[in-house]
mmCIF file of C-alpha atoms in Angstrom:
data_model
loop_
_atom_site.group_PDB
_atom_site.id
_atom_site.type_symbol
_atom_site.label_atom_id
_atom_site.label_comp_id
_atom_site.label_asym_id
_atom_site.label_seq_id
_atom_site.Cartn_x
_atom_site.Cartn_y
_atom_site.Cartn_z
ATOM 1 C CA UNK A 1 -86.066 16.608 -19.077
ATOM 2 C CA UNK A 2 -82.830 15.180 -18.253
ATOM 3 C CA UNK A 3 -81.590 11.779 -18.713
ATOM 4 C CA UNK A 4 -78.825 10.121 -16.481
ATOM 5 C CA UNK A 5 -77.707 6.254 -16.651
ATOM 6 C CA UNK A 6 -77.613 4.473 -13.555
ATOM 7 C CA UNK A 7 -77.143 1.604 -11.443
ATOM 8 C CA UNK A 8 -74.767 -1.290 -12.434
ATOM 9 C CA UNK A 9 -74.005 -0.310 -16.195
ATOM 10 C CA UNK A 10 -72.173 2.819 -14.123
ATOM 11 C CA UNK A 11 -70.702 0.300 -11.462
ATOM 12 C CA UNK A 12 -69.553 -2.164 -13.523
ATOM 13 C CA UNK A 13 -68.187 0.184 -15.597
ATOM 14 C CA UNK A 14 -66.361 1.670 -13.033
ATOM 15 C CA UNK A 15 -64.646 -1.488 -12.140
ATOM 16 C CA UNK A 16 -63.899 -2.966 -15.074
ATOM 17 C CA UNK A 17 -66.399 -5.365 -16.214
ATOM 18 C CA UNK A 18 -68.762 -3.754 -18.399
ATOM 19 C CA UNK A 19 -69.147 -4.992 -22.154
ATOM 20 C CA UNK A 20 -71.762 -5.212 -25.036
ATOM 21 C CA UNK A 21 -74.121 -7.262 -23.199
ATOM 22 C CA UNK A 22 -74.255 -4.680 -19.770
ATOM 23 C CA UNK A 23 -77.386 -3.914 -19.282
ATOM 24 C CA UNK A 24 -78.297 -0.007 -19.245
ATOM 25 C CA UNK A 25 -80.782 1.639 -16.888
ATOM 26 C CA UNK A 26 -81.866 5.299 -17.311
ATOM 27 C CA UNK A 27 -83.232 7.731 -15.094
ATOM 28 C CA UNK A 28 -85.428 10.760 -16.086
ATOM 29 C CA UNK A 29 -85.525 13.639 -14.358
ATOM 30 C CA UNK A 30 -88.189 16.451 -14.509
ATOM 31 C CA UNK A 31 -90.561 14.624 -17.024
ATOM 32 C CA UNK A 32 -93.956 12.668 -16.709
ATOM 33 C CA UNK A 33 -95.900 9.747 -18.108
ATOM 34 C CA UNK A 34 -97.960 12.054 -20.399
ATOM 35 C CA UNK A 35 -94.318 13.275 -22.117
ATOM 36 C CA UNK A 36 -92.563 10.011 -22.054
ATOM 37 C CA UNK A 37 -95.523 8.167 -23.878
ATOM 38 C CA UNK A 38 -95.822 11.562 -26.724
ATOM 39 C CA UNK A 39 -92.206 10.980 -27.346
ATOM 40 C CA UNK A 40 -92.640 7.260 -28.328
ATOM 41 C CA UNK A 41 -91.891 5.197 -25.067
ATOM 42 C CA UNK A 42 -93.781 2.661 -24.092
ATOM 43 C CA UNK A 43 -94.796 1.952 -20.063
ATOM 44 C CA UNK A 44 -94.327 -1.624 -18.391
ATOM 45 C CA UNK A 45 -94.388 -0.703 -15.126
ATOM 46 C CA UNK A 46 -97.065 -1.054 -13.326
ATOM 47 C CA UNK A 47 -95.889 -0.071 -9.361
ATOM 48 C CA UNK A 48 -94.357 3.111 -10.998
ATOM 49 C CA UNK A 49 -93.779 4.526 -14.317
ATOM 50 C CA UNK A 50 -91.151 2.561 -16.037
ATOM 51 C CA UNK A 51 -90.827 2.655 -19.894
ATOM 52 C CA UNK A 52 -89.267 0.673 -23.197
ATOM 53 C CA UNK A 53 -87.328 3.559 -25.503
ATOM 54 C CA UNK A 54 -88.875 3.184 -28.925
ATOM 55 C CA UNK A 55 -85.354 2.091 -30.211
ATOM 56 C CA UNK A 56 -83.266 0.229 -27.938
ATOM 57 C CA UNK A 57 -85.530 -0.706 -25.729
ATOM 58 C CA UNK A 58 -83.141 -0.363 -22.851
ATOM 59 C CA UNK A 59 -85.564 1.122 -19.555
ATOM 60 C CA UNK A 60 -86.345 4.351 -18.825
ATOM 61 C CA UNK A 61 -88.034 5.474 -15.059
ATOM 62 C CA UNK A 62 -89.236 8.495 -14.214
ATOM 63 C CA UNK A 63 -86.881 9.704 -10.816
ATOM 64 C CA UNK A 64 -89.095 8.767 -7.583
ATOM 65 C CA UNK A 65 -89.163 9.045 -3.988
ATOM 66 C CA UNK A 66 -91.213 6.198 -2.268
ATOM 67 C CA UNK A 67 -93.118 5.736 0.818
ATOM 68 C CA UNK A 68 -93.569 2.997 3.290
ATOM 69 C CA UNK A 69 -97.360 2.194 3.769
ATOM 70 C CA UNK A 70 -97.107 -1.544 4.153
ATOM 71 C CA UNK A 71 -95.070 -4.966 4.448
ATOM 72 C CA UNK A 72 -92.476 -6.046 1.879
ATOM 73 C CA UNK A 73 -91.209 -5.108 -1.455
ATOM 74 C CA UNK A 74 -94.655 -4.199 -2.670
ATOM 75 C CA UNK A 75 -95.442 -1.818 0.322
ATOM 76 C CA UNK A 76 -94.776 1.444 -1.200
ATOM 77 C CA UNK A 77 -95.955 4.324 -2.480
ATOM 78 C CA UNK A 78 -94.645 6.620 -5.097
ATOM 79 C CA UNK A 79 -93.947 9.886 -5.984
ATOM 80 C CA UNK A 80 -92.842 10.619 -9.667
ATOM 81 C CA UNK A 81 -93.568 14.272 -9.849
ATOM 82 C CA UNK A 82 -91.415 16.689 -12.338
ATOM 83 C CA UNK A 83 -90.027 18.044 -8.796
ATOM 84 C CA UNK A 84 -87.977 14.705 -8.087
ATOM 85 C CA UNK A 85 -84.552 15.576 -7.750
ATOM 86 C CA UNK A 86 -81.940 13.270 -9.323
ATOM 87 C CA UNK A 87 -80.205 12.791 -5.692
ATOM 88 C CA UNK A 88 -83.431 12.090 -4.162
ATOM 89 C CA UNK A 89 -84.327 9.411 -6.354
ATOM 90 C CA UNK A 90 -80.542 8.192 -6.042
ATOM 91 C CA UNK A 91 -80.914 8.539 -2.107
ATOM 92 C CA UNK A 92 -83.685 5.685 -2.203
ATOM 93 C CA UNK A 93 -81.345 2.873 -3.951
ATOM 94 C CA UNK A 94 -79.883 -0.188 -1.660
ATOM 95 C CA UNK A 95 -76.131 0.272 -1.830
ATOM 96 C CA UNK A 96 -73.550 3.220 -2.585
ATOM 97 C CA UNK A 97 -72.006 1.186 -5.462
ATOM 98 C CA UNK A 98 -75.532 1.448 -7.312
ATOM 99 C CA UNK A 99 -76.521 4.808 -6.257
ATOM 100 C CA UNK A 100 -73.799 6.503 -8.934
ATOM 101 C CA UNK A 101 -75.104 8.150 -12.371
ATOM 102 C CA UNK A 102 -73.656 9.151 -15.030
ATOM 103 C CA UNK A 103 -74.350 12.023 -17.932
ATOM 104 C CA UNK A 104 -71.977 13.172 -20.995
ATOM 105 C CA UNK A 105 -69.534 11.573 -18.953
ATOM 106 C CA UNK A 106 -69.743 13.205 -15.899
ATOM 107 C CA UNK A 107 -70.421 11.247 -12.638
ATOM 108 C CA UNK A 108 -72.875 12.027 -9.762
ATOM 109 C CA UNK A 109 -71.836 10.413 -6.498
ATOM 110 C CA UNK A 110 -74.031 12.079 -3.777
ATOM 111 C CA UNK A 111 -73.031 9.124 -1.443
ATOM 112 C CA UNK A 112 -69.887 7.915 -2.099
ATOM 113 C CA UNK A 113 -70.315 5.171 -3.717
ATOM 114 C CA UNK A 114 -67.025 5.449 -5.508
ATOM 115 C CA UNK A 115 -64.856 5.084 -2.181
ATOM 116 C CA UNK A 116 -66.853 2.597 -1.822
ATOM 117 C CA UNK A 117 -66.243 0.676 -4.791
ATOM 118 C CA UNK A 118 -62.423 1.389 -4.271
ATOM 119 C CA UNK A 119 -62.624 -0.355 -0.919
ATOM 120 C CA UNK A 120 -64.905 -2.863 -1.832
ATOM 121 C CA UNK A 121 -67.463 -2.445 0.794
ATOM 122 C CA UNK A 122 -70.986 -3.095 0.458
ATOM 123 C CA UNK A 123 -72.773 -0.410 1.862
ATOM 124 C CA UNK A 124 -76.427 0.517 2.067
ATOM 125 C CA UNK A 125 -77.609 4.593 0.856
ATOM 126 C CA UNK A 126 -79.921 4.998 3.895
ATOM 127 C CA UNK A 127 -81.962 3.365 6.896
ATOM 128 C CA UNK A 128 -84.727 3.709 4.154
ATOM 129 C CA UNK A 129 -82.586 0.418 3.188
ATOM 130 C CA UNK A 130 -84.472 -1.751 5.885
ATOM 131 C CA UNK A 131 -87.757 -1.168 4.100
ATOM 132 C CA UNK A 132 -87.403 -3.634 1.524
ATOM 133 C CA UNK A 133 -86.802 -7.021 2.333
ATOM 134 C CA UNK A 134 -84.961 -7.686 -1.245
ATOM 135 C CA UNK A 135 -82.325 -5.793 -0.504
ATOM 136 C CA UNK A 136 -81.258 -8.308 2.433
ATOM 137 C CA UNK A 137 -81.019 -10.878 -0.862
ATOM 138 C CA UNK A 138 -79.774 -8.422 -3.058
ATOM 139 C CA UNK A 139 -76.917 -7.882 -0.641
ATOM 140 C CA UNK A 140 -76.069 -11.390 -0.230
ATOM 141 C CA UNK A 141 -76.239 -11.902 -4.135
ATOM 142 C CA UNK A 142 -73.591 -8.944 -4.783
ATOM 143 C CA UNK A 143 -71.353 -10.682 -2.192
ATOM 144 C CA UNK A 144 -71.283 -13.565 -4.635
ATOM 145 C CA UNK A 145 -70.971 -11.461 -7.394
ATOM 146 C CA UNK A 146 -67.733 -8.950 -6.361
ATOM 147 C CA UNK A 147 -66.345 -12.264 -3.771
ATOM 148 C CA UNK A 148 -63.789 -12.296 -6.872
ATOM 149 C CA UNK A 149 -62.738 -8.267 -6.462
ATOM 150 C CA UNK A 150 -62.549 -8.761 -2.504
ATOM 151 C CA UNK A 151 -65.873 -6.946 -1.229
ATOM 152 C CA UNK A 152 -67.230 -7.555 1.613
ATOM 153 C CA UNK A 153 -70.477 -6.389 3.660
ATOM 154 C CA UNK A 154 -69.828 -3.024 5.446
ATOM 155 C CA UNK A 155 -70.596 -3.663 9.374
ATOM 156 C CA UNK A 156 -73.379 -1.004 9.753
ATOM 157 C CA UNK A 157 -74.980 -2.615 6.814
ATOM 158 C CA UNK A 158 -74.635 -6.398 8.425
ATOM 159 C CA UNK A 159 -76.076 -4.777 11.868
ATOM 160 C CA UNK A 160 -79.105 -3.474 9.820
ATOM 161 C CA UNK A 161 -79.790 -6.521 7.703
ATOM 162 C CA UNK A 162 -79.730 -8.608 10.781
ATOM 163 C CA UNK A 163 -82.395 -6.132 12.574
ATOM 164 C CA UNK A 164 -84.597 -7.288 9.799
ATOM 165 C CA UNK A 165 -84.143 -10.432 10.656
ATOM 166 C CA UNK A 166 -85.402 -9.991 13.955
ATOM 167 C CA UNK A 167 -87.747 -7.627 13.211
ATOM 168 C CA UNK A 168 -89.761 -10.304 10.861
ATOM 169 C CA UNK A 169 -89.413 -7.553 7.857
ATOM 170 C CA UNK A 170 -87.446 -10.777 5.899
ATOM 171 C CA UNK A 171 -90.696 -12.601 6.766
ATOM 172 C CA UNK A 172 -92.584 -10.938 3.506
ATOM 173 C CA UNK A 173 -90.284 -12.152 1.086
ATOM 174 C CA UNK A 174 -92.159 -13.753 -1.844
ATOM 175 C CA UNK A 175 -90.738 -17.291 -3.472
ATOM 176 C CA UNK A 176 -90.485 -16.132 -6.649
ATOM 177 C CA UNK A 177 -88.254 -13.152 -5.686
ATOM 178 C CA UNK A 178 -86.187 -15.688 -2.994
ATOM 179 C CA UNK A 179 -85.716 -17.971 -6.215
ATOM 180 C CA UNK A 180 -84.868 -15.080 -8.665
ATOM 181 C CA UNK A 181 -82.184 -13.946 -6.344
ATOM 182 C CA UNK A 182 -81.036 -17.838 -5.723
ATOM 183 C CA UNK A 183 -80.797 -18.541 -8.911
ATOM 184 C CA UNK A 184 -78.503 -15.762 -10.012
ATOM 185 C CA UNK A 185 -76.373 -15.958 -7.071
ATOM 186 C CA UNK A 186 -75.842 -19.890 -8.274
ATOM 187 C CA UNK A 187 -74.623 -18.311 -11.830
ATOM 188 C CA UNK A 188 -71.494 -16.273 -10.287
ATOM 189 C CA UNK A 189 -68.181 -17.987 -10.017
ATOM 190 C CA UNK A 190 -68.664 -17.712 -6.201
ATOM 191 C CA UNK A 191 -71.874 -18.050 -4.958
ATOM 192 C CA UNK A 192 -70.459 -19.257 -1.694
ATOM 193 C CA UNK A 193 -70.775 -15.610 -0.333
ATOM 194 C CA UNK A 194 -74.842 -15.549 -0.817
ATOM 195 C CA UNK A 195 -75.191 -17.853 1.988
ATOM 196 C CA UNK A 196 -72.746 -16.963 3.571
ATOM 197 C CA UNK A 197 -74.273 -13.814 4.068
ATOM 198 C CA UNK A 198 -77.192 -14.862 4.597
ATOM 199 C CA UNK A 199 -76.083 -16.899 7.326
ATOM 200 C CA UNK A 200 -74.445 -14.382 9.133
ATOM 201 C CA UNK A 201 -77.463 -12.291 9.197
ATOM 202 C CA UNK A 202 -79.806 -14.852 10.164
ATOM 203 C CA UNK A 203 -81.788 -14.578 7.059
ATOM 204 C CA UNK A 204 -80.958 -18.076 5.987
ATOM 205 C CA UNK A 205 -83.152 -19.562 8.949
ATOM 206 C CA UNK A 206 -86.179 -17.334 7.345
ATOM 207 C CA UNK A 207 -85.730 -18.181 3.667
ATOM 208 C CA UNK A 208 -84.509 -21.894 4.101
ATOM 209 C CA UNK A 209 -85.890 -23.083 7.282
ATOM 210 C CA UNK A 210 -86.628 -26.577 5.898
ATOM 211 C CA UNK A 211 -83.174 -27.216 5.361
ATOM 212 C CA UNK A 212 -80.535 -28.332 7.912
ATOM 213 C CA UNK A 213 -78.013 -25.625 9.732
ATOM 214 C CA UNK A 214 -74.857 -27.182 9.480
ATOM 215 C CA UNK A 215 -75.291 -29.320 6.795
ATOM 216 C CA UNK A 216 -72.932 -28.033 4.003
ATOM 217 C CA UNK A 217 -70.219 -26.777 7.069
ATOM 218 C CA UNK A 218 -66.868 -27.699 7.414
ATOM 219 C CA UNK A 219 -64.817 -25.752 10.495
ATOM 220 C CA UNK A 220 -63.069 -23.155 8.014
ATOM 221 C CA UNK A 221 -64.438 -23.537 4.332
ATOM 222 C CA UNK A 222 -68.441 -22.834 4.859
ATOM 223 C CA UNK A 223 -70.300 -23.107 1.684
ATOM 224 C CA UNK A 224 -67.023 -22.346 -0.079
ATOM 225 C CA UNK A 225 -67.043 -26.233 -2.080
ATOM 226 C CA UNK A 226 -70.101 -24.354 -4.820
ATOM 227 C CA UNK A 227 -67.009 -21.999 -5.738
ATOM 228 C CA UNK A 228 -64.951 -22.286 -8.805
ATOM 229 C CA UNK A 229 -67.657 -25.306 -10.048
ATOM 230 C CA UNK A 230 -66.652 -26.021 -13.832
ATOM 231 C CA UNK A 231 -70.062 -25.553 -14.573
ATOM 232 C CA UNK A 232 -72.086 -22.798 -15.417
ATOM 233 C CA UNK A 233 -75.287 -24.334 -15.367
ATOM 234 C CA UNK A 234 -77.309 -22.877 -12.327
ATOM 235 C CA UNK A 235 -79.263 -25.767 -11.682
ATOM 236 C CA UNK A 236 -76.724 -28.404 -11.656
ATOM 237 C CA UNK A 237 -75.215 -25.923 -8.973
ATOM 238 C CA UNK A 238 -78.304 -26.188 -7.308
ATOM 239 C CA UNK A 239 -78.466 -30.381 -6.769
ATOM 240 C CA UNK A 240 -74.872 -30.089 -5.728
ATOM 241 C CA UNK A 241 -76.258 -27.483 -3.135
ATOM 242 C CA UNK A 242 -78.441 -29.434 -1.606
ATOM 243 C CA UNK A 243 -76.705 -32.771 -2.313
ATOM 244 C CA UNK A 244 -76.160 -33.409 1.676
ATOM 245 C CA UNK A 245 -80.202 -32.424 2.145
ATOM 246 C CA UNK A 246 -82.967 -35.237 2.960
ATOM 247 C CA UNK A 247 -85.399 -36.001 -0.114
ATOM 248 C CA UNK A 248 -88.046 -34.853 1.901
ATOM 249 C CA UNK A 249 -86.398 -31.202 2.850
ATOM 250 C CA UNK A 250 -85.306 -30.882 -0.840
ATOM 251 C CA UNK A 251 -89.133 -31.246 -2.060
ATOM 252 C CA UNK A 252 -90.466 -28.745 0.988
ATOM 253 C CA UNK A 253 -87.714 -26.270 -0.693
ATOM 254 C CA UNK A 254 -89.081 -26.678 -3.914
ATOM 255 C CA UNK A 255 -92.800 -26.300 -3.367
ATOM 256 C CA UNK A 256 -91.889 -23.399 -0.988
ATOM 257 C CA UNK A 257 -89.899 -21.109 -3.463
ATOM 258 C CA UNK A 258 -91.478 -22.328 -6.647
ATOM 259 C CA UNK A 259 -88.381 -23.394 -7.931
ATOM 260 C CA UNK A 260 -88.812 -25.221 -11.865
ATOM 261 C CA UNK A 261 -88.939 -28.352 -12.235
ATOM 262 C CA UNK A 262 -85.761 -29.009 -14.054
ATOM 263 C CA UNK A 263 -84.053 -27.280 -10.689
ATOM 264 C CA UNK A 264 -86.569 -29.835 -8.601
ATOM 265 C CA UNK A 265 -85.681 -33.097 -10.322
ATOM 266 C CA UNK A 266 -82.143 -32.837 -10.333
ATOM 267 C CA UNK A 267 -81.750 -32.141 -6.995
ATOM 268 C CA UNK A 268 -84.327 -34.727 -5.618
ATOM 269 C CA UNK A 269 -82.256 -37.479 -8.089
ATOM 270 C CA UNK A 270 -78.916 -36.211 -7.018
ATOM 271 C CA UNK A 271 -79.828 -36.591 -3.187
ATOM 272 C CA UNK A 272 -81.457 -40.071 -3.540
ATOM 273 C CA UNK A 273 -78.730 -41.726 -5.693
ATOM 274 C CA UNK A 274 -75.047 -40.182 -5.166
ATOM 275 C CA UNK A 275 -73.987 -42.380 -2.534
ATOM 276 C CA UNK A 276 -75.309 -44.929 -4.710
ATOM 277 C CA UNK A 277 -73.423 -44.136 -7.467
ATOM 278 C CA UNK A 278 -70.222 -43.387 -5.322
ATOM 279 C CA UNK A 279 -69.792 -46.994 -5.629
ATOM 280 C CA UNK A 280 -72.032 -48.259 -8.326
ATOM 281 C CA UNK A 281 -69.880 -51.186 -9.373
ATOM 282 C CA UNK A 282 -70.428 -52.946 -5.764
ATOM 283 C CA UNK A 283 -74.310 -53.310 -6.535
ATOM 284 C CA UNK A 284 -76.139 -56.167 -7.766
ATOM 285 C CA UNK A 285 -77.938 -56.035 -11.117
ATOM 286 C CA UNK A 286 -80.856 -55.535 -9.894
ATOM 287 C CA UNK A 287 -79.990 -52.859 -8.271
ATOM 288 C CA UNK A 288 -78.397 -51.490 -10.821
ATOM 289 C CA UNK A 289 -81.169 -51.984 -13.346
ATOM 290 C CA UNK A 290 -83.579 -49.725 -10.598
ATOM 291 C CA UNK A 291 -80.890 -46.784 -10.599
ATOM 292 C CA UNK A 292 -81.254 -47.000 -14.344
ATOM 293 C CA UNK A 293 -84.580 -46.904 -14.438
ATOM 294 C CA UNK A 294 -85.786 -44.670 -11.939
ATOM 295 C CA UNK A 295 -83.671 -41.592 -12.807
ATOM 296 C CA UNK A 296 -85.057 -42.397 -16.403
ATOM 297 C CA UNK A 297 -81.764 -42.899 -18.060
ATOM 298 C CA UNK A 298 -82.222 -44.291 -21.132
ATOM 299 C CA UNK A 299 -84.940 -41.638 -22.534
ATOM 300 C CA UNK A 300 -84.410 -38.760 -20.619
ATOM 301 C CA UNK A 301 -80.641 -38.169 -21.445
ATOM 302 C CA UNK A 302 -79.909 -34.989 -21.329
ATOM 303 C CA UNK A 303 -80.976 -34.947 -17.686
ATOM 304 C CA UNK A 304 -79.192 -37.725 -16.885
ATOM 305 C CA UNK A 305 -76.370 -36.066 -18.614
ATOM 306 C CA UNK A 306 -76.561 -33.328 -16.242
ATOM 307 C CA UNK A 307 -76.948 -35.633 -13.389
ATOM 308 C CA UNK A 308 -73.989 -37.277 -14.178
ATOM 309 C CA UNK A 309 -71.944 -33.605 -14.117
ATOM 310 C CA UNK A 310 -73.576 -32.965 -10.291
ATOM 311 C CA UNK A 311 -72.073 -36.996 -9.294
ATOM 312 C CA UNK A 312 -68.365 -35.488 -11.329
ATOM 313 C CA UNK A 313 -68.749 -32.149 -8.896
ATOM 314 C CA UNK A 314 -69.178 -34.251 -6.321
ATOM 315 C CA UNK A 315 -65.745 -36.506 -6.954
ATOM 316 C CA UNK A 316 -67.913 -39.356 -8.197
ATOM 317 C CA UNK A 317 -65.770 -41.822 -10.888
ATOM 318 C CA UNK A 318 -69.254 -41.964 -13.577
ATOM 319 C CA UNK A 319 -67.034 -44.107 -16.050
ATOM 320 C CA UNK A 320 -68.313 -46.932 -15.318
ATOM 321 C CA UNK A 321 -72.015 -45.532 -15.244
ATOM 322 C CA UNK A 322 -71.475 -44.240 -18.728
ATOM 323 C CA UNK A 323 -70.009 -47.538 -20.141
ATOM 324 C CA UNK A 324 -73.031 -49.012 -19.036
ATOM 325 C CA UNK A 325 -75.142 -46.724 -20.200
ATOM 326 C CA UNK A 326 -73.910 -47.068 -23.777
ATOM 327 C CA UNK A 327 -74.686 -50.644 -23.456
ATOM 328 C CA UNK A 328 -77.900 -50.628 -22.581
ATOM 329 C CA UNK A 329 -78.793 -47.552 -25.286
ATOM 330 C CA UNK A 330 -77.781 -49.940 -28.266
ATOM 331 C CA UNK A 331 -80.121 -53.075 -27.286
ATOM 332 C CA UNK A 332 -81.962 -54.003 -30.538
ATOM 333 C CA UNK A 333 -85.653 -54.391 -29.608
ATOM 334 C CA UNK A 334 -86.523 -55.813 -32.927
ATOM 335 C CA UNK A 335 -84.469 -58.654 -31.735
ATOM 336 C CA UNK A 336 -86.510 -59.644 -29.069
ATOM 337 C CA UNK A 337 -89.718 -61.824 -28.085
ATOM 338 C CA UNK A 338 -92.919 -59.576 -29.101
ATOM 339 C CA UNK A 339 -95.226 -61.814 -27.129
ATOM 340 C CA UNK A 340 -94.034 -60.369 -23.660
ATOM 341 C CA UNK A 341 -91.632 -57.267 -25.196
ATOM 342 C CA UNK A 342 -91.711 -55.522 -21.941
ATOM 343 C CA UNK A 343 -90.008 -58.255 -19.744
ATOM 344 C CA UNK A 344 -88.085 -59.707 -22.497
ATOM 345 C CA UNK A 345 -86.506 -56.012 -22.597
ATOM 346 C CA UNK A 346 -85.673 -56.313 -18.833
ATOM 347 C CA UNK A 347 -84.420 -59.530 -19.029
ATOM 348 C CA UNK A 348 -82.403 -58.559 -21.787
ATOM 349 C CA UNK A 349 -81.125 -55.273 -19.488
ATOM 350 C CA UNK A 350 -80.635 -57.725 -17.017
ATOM 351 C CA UNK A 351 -78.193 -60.055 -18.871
ATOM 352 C CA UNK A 352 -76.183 -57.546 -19.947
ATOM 353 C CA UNK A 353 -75.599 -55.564 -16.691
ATOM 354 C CA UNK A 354 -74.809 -58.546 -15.159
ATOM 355 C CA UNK A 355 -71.949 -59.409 -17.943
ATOM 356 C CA UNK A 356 -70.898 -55.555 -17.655
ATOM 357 C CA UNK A 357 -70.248 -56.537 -13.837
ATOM 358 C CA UNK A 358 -68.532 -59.511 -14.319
ATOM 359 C CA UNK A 359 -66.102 -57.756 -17.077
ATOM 360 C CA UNK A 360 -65.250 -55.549 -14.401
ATOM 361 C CA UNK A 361 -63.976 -58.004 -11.667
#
């Protein structure tokens, strides 16, 4: 039995960026299930062996070649055998950069992945690469990811990634993975290049069809206003995403890739009220008590909080909004007429929204 890290703890490392919290995956060559389970590991996966290490639970897989029998991610089938070569399991992995291992300090590069890294190209191992959908995501998520250390997707791997496109491989992509990917793409500095990539490919049309082409493009700086956000919240990045998108594309988006509902909400109230609050002060009260009250202001703060960050991203002036908001927090109920508290509680909104406005003229 011989054990070899892998995959990004040996990229990252490679480049610079590793620390304490990089995640380590292991790859075992010339064991089985039977051996790894006497020696104390325990098996999650279910696909193919994968398994915890009794102490630091960092993931163990027995090396594995893998056949294509069906459609998608979840079309394959495996071979784990003792007789799995370290290179051939290494051979099966998406790009060059993540096909590198590492033991007692000694790297094993059977595909360059190295040169690769030093040129910042995005490469895939093989044209066994077109047999997993993910990978088209996967791709488009490391562009985000490295967009800071200048790599870009190699041409023969764009040229493949857009044949699955067109050969409706893309097509078996489940939500959950499309959001997975999203999602983590939306938590890099630059998450620009994930649909930008995407784009290019023509994948974009497959895993966002409800949402308009040219929506968030300007004629030299596509996508690129989601980079550099001072936030690091992925679903605030989300709302301003999708900011320019109709209510009713926003909710098809949703139910399609099962996004949470936090992610859901935010967006839906950014789209329906940022032009509003672009210039809140020119509203009536009335108005102004229905913004407050439909995005729920008063008791659901912290998501108003966040709302208020996606208007800031979006160059929205929210002083006013907050002044207001402290107003209305700090009306004494107790002070009001119990026979009809609910519309002596709007009247009471009412009055002082409209003396807020007036103050402000």
């Amino acid at each position: 039995m011989k054990k070899y890290l892998v995959g990004g703890a040996v990229r990252d490392r490679l480049l610079g960026i590793s620390d304490n919290n990089t995640e380590k995956d292991w790859v075992v060559v010339g064991s089985s299930p039977d051996e790894m389970l006497d020696l104390g590991y325990r098996q999650v996966g279910k696909e193919f062996p994968v398994f915890l290490h009794p102490g630091t639970q960092e993931e163990y897989a027995l090396a594995r070649l893998e056949r294509k029998v069906g459609k998608g991610y979840k079309g394959f089938e495996f071979d784990t055998s003792k007789s799995v070569t370290l290179e051939q399991d290494l051979s099966r992995r998406d790009l060059t950069i993540n096909a590198i291992a590492e033991k007692d300090e000694e790297l094993f590069d059977p595909f360059n992945g190295q040169e690769d890294l030093n040129n910042g190209l995005l490469k895939h191992v093989s044209d066994a690469f077109s047999e997993d959908p993910v990978r088209v995501l996967r791709v488009a998520r490391f562009a985000a990811r490295f967009k800071p250390f200048g790599f870009k997707v190699a041409h023969e791997t764009h040229r493949l990634m857009k044949d699955m496109v067109a050969s409706g491989e893309v097509d078996a992509l489940t939500p959950e993975r499309v959001f997975k990917e999203l999602e983590k793409a939306l938590s890099y500095e630059t998450p620009s290049a994930f649909f930008k990539v995407l784009s290019a490919c023509g994948a974009d049309a497959k895993v966002f069809p409800m949402l308009s082409s040219n929506a968030h493009t300007t004629h030299d700086n596509e996508f690129e206003f989601l980079d550099h956000l001072k936030v690091n919240n992925p679903a605030i990045k989300f709302a301003v995403w999708l900011n320019r998108e109709s209510i009713q594309s926003i909710a098809k988006l949703c139910k399609v890739i099962k996004c949470p509902k936090e992610y859901e909400q935010l967006a839906l109230l950014s789209s329906e009220w940022s032009r509003f609050a672009n210039v809140f002060i020119q509203h009536d009260s009335k108005e102004i008590l229905e913004f407050f009250t439909k995005t729920d202001a008063l008791r659901r703060k912290e998501r108003f909080k966040s709302l208020l960050v996606v208007f800031e991203l979006l160059d929205i002036n929210i002083q006013l909004i907050v002044q207001l908001q402290d107003q209305l927090s700090v009306i004494d109920v107790s002070k009001l007429d119990k026979n009809n508290i609910a519309k002596a509680i709007v009247n009471k909104k009412m009055d002082v929204i409209t003396l807020f406005i007036d103050s402000t003229k």
